[in-house]
Amino acid sequence: MQTLSFVLDFQWTHALPPGTARLAFMLFFAAVTLAGVLMTREHVYRGAEDRARWRDLRLWVAGIMALQVGIYLVF
């Protein structure tokens, strides 16, 4: 339980210089965005009633991750 708390409470970042911790999180955000953007169109729209632009998960991933990065850089 203590190991899980160590990871989920981000205590592991306390030993890193702030720039290194920030870089680690930015790389994570970039990896999530890349994984979302690389999804095929067929996978994104599987099970959807139509192919409306607002249902495109790739756009949602890019937008939400951009917002996340913006918040992270400001605070």
Short mmCIF file of N, CA, C and O in Angstrom, two decimals:
data_model
loop_
_atom_site.label_atom_id
_atom_site.label_comp_id
_atom_site.label_asym_id
_atom_site.label_seq_id
_atom_site.Cartn_x
_atom_site.Cartn_y
_atom_site.Cartn_z
N MET A 1 0.83 -1.20 0.00
CA MET A 1 0.00 0.00 0.00
C MET A 1 0.87 1.26 0.00
O MET A 1 0.52 2.25 -0.61
N GLN A 2 1.98 1.21 0.68
CA GLN A 2 2.86 2.36 0.76
C GLN A 2 3.48 2.67 -0.62
O GLN A 2 3.63 3.82 -0.98
N THR A 3 3.78 1.62 -1.39
CA THR A 3 4.34 1.82 -2.73
C THR A 3 3.32 2.50 -3.63
O THR A 3 3.66 3.42 -4.38
N LEU A 4 2.06 2.07 -3.56
CA LEU A 4 1.01 2.68 -4.36
C LEU A 4 0.83 4.15 -4.00
O LEU A 4 0.70 5.00 -4.87
N SER A 5 0.87 4.45 -2.73
CA SER A 5 0.77 5.84 -2.28
C SER A 5 1.95 6.65 -2.77
O SER A 5 1.80 7.81 -3.16
N PHE A 6 3.13 6.05 -2.77
CA PHE A 6 4.35 6.73 -3.24
C PHE A 6 4.20 7.14 -4.70
O PHE A 6 4.58 8.24 -5.09
N VAL A 7 3.60 6.26 -5.51
CA VAL A 7 3.45 6.53 -6.94
C VAL A 7 2.30 7.49 -7.20
O VAL A 7 2.44 8.49 -7.91
N LEU A 8 1.14 7.22 -6.62
CA LEU A 8 -0.06 8.02 -6.91
C LEU A 8 -0.03 9.41 -6.28
O LEU A 8 -0.69 10.33 -6.77
N ASP A 9 0.71 9.58 -5.21
CA ASP A 9 0.85 10.91 -4.61
C ASP A 9 2.02 11.70 -5.20
O ASP A 9 2.35 12.77 -4.72
N PHE A 10 2.67 11.12 -6.21
CA PHE A 10 3.79 11.75 -6.92
C PHE A 10 4.94 12.09 -5.98
O PHE A 10 5.66 13.05 -6.20
N GLN A 11 5.11 11.28 -4.94
CA GLN A 11 6.22 11.50 -4.03
C GLN A 11 7.56 11.24 -4.72
O GLN A 11 8.58 11.78 -4.30
N TRP A 12 7.54 10.45 -5.77
CA TRP A 12 8.76 10.14 -6.50
C TRP A 12 9.33 11.37 -7.19
O TRP A 12 10.51 11.44 -7.48
N THR A 13 8.51 12.38 -7.40
CA THR A 13 9.00 13.59 -8.05
C THR A 13 9.76 14.50 -7.10
O THR A 13 10.47 15.39 -7.54
N HIS A 14 9.62 14.28 -5.80
CA HIS A 14 10.27 15.14 -4.83
C HIS A 14 11.80 15.02 -4.91
O HIS A 14 12.50 15.96 -4.55
N ALA A 15 12.28 13.88 -5.35
CA ALA A 15 13.73 13.67 -5.45
C ALA A 15 14.31 14.23 -6.75
O ALA A 15 15.53 14.30 -6.89
N LEU A 16 13.46 14.62 -7.68
CA LEU A 16 13.92 15.12 -8.98
C LEU A 16 14.02 16.64 -8.97
O LEU A 16 13.24 17.32 -8.29
N PRO A 17 14.95 17.17 -9.75
CA PRO A 17 14.95 18.64 -9.93
C PRO A 17 13.64 19.06 -10.62
O PRO A 17 13.08 18.28 -11.42
N PRO A 18 13.13 20.23 -10.34
CA PRO A 18 11.85 20.66 -10.92
C PRO A 18 11.81 20.57 -12.45
O PRO A 18 10.80 20.17 -13.02
N GLY A 19 12.88 20.93 -13.11
CA GLY A 19 12.90 20.87 -14.57
C GLY A 19 12.77 19.44 -15.09
O GLY A 19 12.10 19.19 -16.09
N THR A 20 13.39 18.50 -14.41
CA THR A 20 13.32 17.10 -14.82
C THR A 20 11.91 16.54 -14.60
O THR A 20 11.38 15.82 -15.44
N ALA A 21 11.30 16.88 -13.47
CA ALA A 21 9.94 16.43 -13.20
C ALA A 21 8.97 17.01 -14.24
O ALA A 21 8.10 16.30 -14.76
N ARG A 22 9.14 18.27 -14.55
CA ARG A 22 8.29 18.92 -15.55
C ARG A 22 8.45 18.25 -16.92
O ARG A 22 7.47 17.99 -17.62
N LEU A 23 9.69 17.94 -17.28
CA LEU A 23 9.95 17.25 -18.55
C LEU A 23 9.30 15.87 -18.57
O LEU A 23 8.71 15.48 -19.58
N ALA A 24 9.35 15.16 -17.47
CA ALA A 24 8.74 13.83 -17.40
C ALA A 24 7.23 13.92 -17.65
O ALA A 24 6.66 13.12 -18.39
N PHE A 25 6.59 14.88 -17.03
CA PHE A 25 5.14 15.03 -17.22
C PHE A 25 4.81 15.50 -18.64
O PHE A 25 3.81 15.07 -19.22
N MET A 26 5.62 16.38 -19.19
CA MET A 26 5.37 16.85 -20.56
C MET A 26 5.52 15.69 -21.55
O MET A 26 4.76 15.59 -22.51
N LEU A 27 6.50 14.81 -21.32
CA LEU A 27 6.66 13.64 -22.18
C LEU A 27 5.47 12.70 -22.05
O LEU A 27 5.02 12.12 -23.04
N PHE A 28 4.94 12.57 -20.84
CA PHE A 28 3.74 11.75 -20.65
C PHE A 28 2.55 12.35 -21.41
O PHE A 28 1.82 11.63 -22.09
N PHE A 29 2.36 13.66 -21.30
CA PHE A 29 1.27 14.31 -22.02
C PHE A 29 1.43 14.13 -23.53
O PHE A 29 0.45 13.90 -24.25
N ALA A 30 2.66 14.24 -24.01
CA ALA A 30 2.93 14.07 -25.44
C ALA A 30 2.63 12.64 -25.88
O ALA A 30 2.07 12.41 -26.96
N ALA A 31 2.97 11.66 -25.06
CA ALA A 31 2.72 10.25 -25.40
C ALA A 31 1.22 9.96 -25.46
O ALA A 31 0.75 9.27 -26.37
N VAL A 32 0.46 10.51 -24.53
CA VAL A 32 -0.99 10.33 -24.54
C VAL A 32 -1.59 10.96 -25.79
O VAL A 32 -2.45 10.37 -26.46
N THR A 33 -1.14 12.16 -26.11
CA THR A 33 -1.65 12.85 -27.30
C THR A 33 -1.30 12.08 -28.57
O THR A 33 -2.16 11.89 -29.44
N LEU A 34 -0.09 11.61 -28.66
CA LEU A 34 0.34 10.85 -29.83
C LEU A 34 -0.48 9.56 -29.98
O LEU A 34 -0.91 9.22 -31.08
N ALA A 35 -0.70 8.87 -28.88
CA ALA A 35 -1.50 7.64 -28.93
C ALA A 35 -2.92 7.92 -29.41
O ALA A 35 -3.50 7.15 -30.19
N GLY A 36 -3.49 9.02 -28.95
CA GLY A 36 -4.85 9.38 -29.37
C GLY A 36 -4.93 9.79 -30.82
O GLY A 36 -5.84 9.40 -31.55
N VAL A 37 -3.97 10.57 -31.27
CA VAL A 37 -3.98 11.09 -32.64
C VAL A 37 -3.71 9.98 -33.66
O VAL A 37 -4.21 10.03 -34.79
N LEU A 38 -2.95 8.97 -33.28
CA LEU A 38 -2.60 7.90 -34.21
C LEU A 38 -3.69 6.83 -34.38
O LEU A 38 -3.51 5.89 -35.15
N MET A 39 -4.80 6.98 -33.67
CA MET A 39 -5.90 6.02 -33.84
C MET A 39 -6.48 6.12 -35.25
O MET A 39 -6.55 7.22 -35.81
N THR A 40 -6.88 4.99 -35.78
CA THR A 40 -7.47 4.99 -37.12
C THR A 40 -8.88 5.57 -37.08
O THR A 40 -9.56 5.52 -36.06
N ARG A 41 -9.30 6.09 -38.22
CA ARG A 41 -10.64 6.66 -38.32
C ARG A 41 -11.71 5.60 -38.02
O ARG A 41 -12.72 5.87 -37.37
N GLU A 42 -11.50 4.38 -38.49
CA GLU A 42 -12.47 3.30 -38.26
C GLU A 42 -12.61 3.01 -36.76
O GLU A 42 -13.69 2.75 -36.27
N HIS A 43 -11.48 3.03 -36.05
CA HIS A 43 -11.53 2.76 -34.61
C HIS A 43 -12.23 3.90 -33.87
O HIS A 43 -13.01 3.65 -32.95
N VAL A 44 -11.97 5.11 -34.28
CA VAL A 44 -12.56 6.28 -33.61
C VAL A 44 -14.08 6.27 -33.74
O VAL A 44 -14.80 6.55 -32.79
N TYR A 45 -14.58 5.93 -34.91
CA TYR A 45 -16.02 6.00 -35.16
C TYR A 45 -16.74 4.67 -34.97
O TYR A 45 -17.93 4.57 -35.25
N ARG A 46 -16.06 3.64 -34.49
CA ARG A 46 -16.69 2.34 -34.29
C ARG A 46 -17.85 2.47 -33.30
O ARG A 46 -17.71 2.98 -32.21
N GLY A 47 -19.02 2.05 -33.70
CA GLY A 47 -20.20 2.08 -32.85
C GLY A 47 -20.93 3.41 -32.82
O GLY A 47 -21.96 3.53 -32.17
N ALA A 48 -20.42 4.41 -33.51
CA ALA A 48 -21.07 5.72 -33.52
C ALA A 48 -22.24 5.72 -34.51
O ALA A 48 -22.21 5.02 -35.52
N GLU A 49 -23.24 6.50 -34.20
CA GLU A 49 -24.40 6.59 -35.07
C GLU A 49 -24.08 7.26 -36.39
O GLU A 49 -24.66 6.94 -37.42
N ASP A 50 -23.18 8.23 -36.34
CA ASP A 50 -22.76 8.93 -37.55
C ASP A 50 -21.30 9.32 -37.40
O ASP A 50 -20.67 9.03 -36.40
N ARG A 51 -20.77 9.94 -38.41
CA ARG A 51 -19.36 10.35 -38.36
C ARG A 51 -19.27 11.86 -38.21
O ARG A 51 -18.48 12.52 -38.89
N ALA A 52 -20.05 12.37 -37.27
CA ALA A 52 -20.02 13.80 -36.99
C ALA A 52 -18.65 14.19 -36.45
O ALA A 52 -18.00 13.42 -35.75
N ARG A 53 -18.25 15.38 -36.80
CA ARG A 53 -16.91 15.85 -36.42
C ARG A 53 -16.73 15.88 -34.90
O ARG A 53 -15.65 15.61 -34.39
N TRP A 54 -17.78 16.18 -34.15
CA TRP A 54 -17.65 16.28 -32.70
C TRP A 54 -17.43 14.92 -32.05
O TRP A 54 -17.01 14.84 -30.90
N ARG A 55 -17.66 13.84 -32.78
CA ARG A 55 -17.43 12.49 -32.23
C ARG A 55 -16.00 12.02 -32.44
O ARG A 55 -15.62 10.96 -31.96
N ASP A 56 -15.18 12.78 -33.13
CA ASP A 56 -13.82 12.37 -33.43
C ASP A 56 -12.96 12.47 -32.17
O ASP A 56 -12.60 13.55 -31.71
N LEU A 57 -12.64 11.33 -31.60
CA LEU A 57 -11.89 11.26 -30.37
C LEU A 57 -10.51 11.89 -30.50
O LEU A 57 -9.97 12.45 -29.55
N ARG A 58 -9.94 11.84 -31.68
CA ARG A 58 -8.61 12.41 -31.90
C ARG A 58 -8.62 13.92 -31.64
O ARG A 58 -7.67 14.46 -31.07
N LEU A 59 -9.68 14.59 -32.03
CA LEU A 59 -9.79 16.03 -31.78
C LEU A 59 -9.95 16.31 -30.28
O LEU A 59 -9.37 17.26 -29.76
N TRP A 60 -10.74 15.48 -29.61
CA TRP A 60 -10.93 15.63 -28.18
C TRP A 60 -9.62 15.43 -27.43
O TRP A 60 -9.30 16.20 -26.51
N VAL A 61 -8.87 14.41 -27.82
CA VAL A 61 -7.58 14.15 -27.16
C VAL A 61 -6.65 15.34 -27.34
O VAL A 61 -6.04 15.81 -26.37
N ALA A 62 -6.53 15.82 -28.56
CA ALA A 62 -5.63 16.95 -28.83
C ALA A 62 -6.06 18.19 -28.04
O ALA A 62 -5.22 18.87 -27.43
N GLY A 63 -7.34 18.48 -28.03
CA GLY A 63 -7.84 19.67 -27.32
C GLY A 63 -7.68 19.57 -25.81
O GLY A 63 -7.21 20.52 -25.16
N ILE A 64 -8.06 18.45 -25.26
CA ILE A 64 -7.98 18.29 -23.80
C ILE A 64 -6.53 18.25 -23.34
O ILE A 64 -6.18 18.84 -22.31
N MET A 65 -5.67 17.59 -24.09
CA MET A 65 -4.26 17.55 -23.69
C MET A 65 -3.61 18.91 -23.85
O MET A 65 -2.75 19.29 -23.05
N ALA A 66 -4.01 19.69 -24.84
CA ALA A 66 -3.48 21.06 -24.98
C ALA A 66 -3.91 21.90 -23.78
O ALA A 66 -3.12 22.67 -23.23
N LEU A 67 -5.15 21.74 -23.36
CA LEU A 67 -5.63 22.45 -22.18
C LEU A 67 -4.86 22.00 -20.94
O LEU A 67 -4.44 22.83 -20.12
N GLN A 68 -4.63 20.70 -20.81
CA GLN A 68 -3.88 20.17 -19.67
C GLN A 68 -2.46 20.73 -19.63
O GLN A 68 -1.97 21.13 -18.58
N VAL A 69 -1.80 20.75 -20.77
CA VAL A 69 -0.42 21.27 -20.85
C VAL A 69 -0.43 22.77 -20.50
O VAL A 69 0.44 23.24 -19.78
N GLY A 70 -1.41 23.49 -21.01
CA GLY A 70 -1.50 24.93 -20.70
C GLY A 70 -1.66 25.18 -19.21
O GLY A 70 -0.97 26.02 -18.64
N ILE A 71 -2.54 24.44 -18.58
CA ILE A 71 -2.73 24.58 -17.13
C ILE A 71 -1.46 24.21 -16.40
O ILE A 71 -1.04 24.89 -15.45
N TYR A 72 -0.82 23.12 -16.83
CA TYR A 72 0.39 22.65 -16.17
C TYR A 72 1.52 23.68 -16.27
O TYR A 72 2.25 23.90 -15.31
N LEU A 73 1.65 24.31 -17.41
CA LEU A 73 2.73 25.29 -17.59
C LEU A 73 2.47 26.59 -16.82
O LEU A 73 3.40 27.25 -16.39
N VAL A 74 1.21 26.95 -16.67
CA VAL A 74 0.87 28.19 -15.96
C VAL A 74 1.04 28.02 -14.45
O VAL A 74 1.55 28.91 -13.77
N PHE A 75 0.59 26.88 -13.94
CA PHE A 75 0.64 26.68 -12.48
C PHE A 75 1.83 25.84 -12.15
O PHE A 75 2.30 25.58 -11.19
#
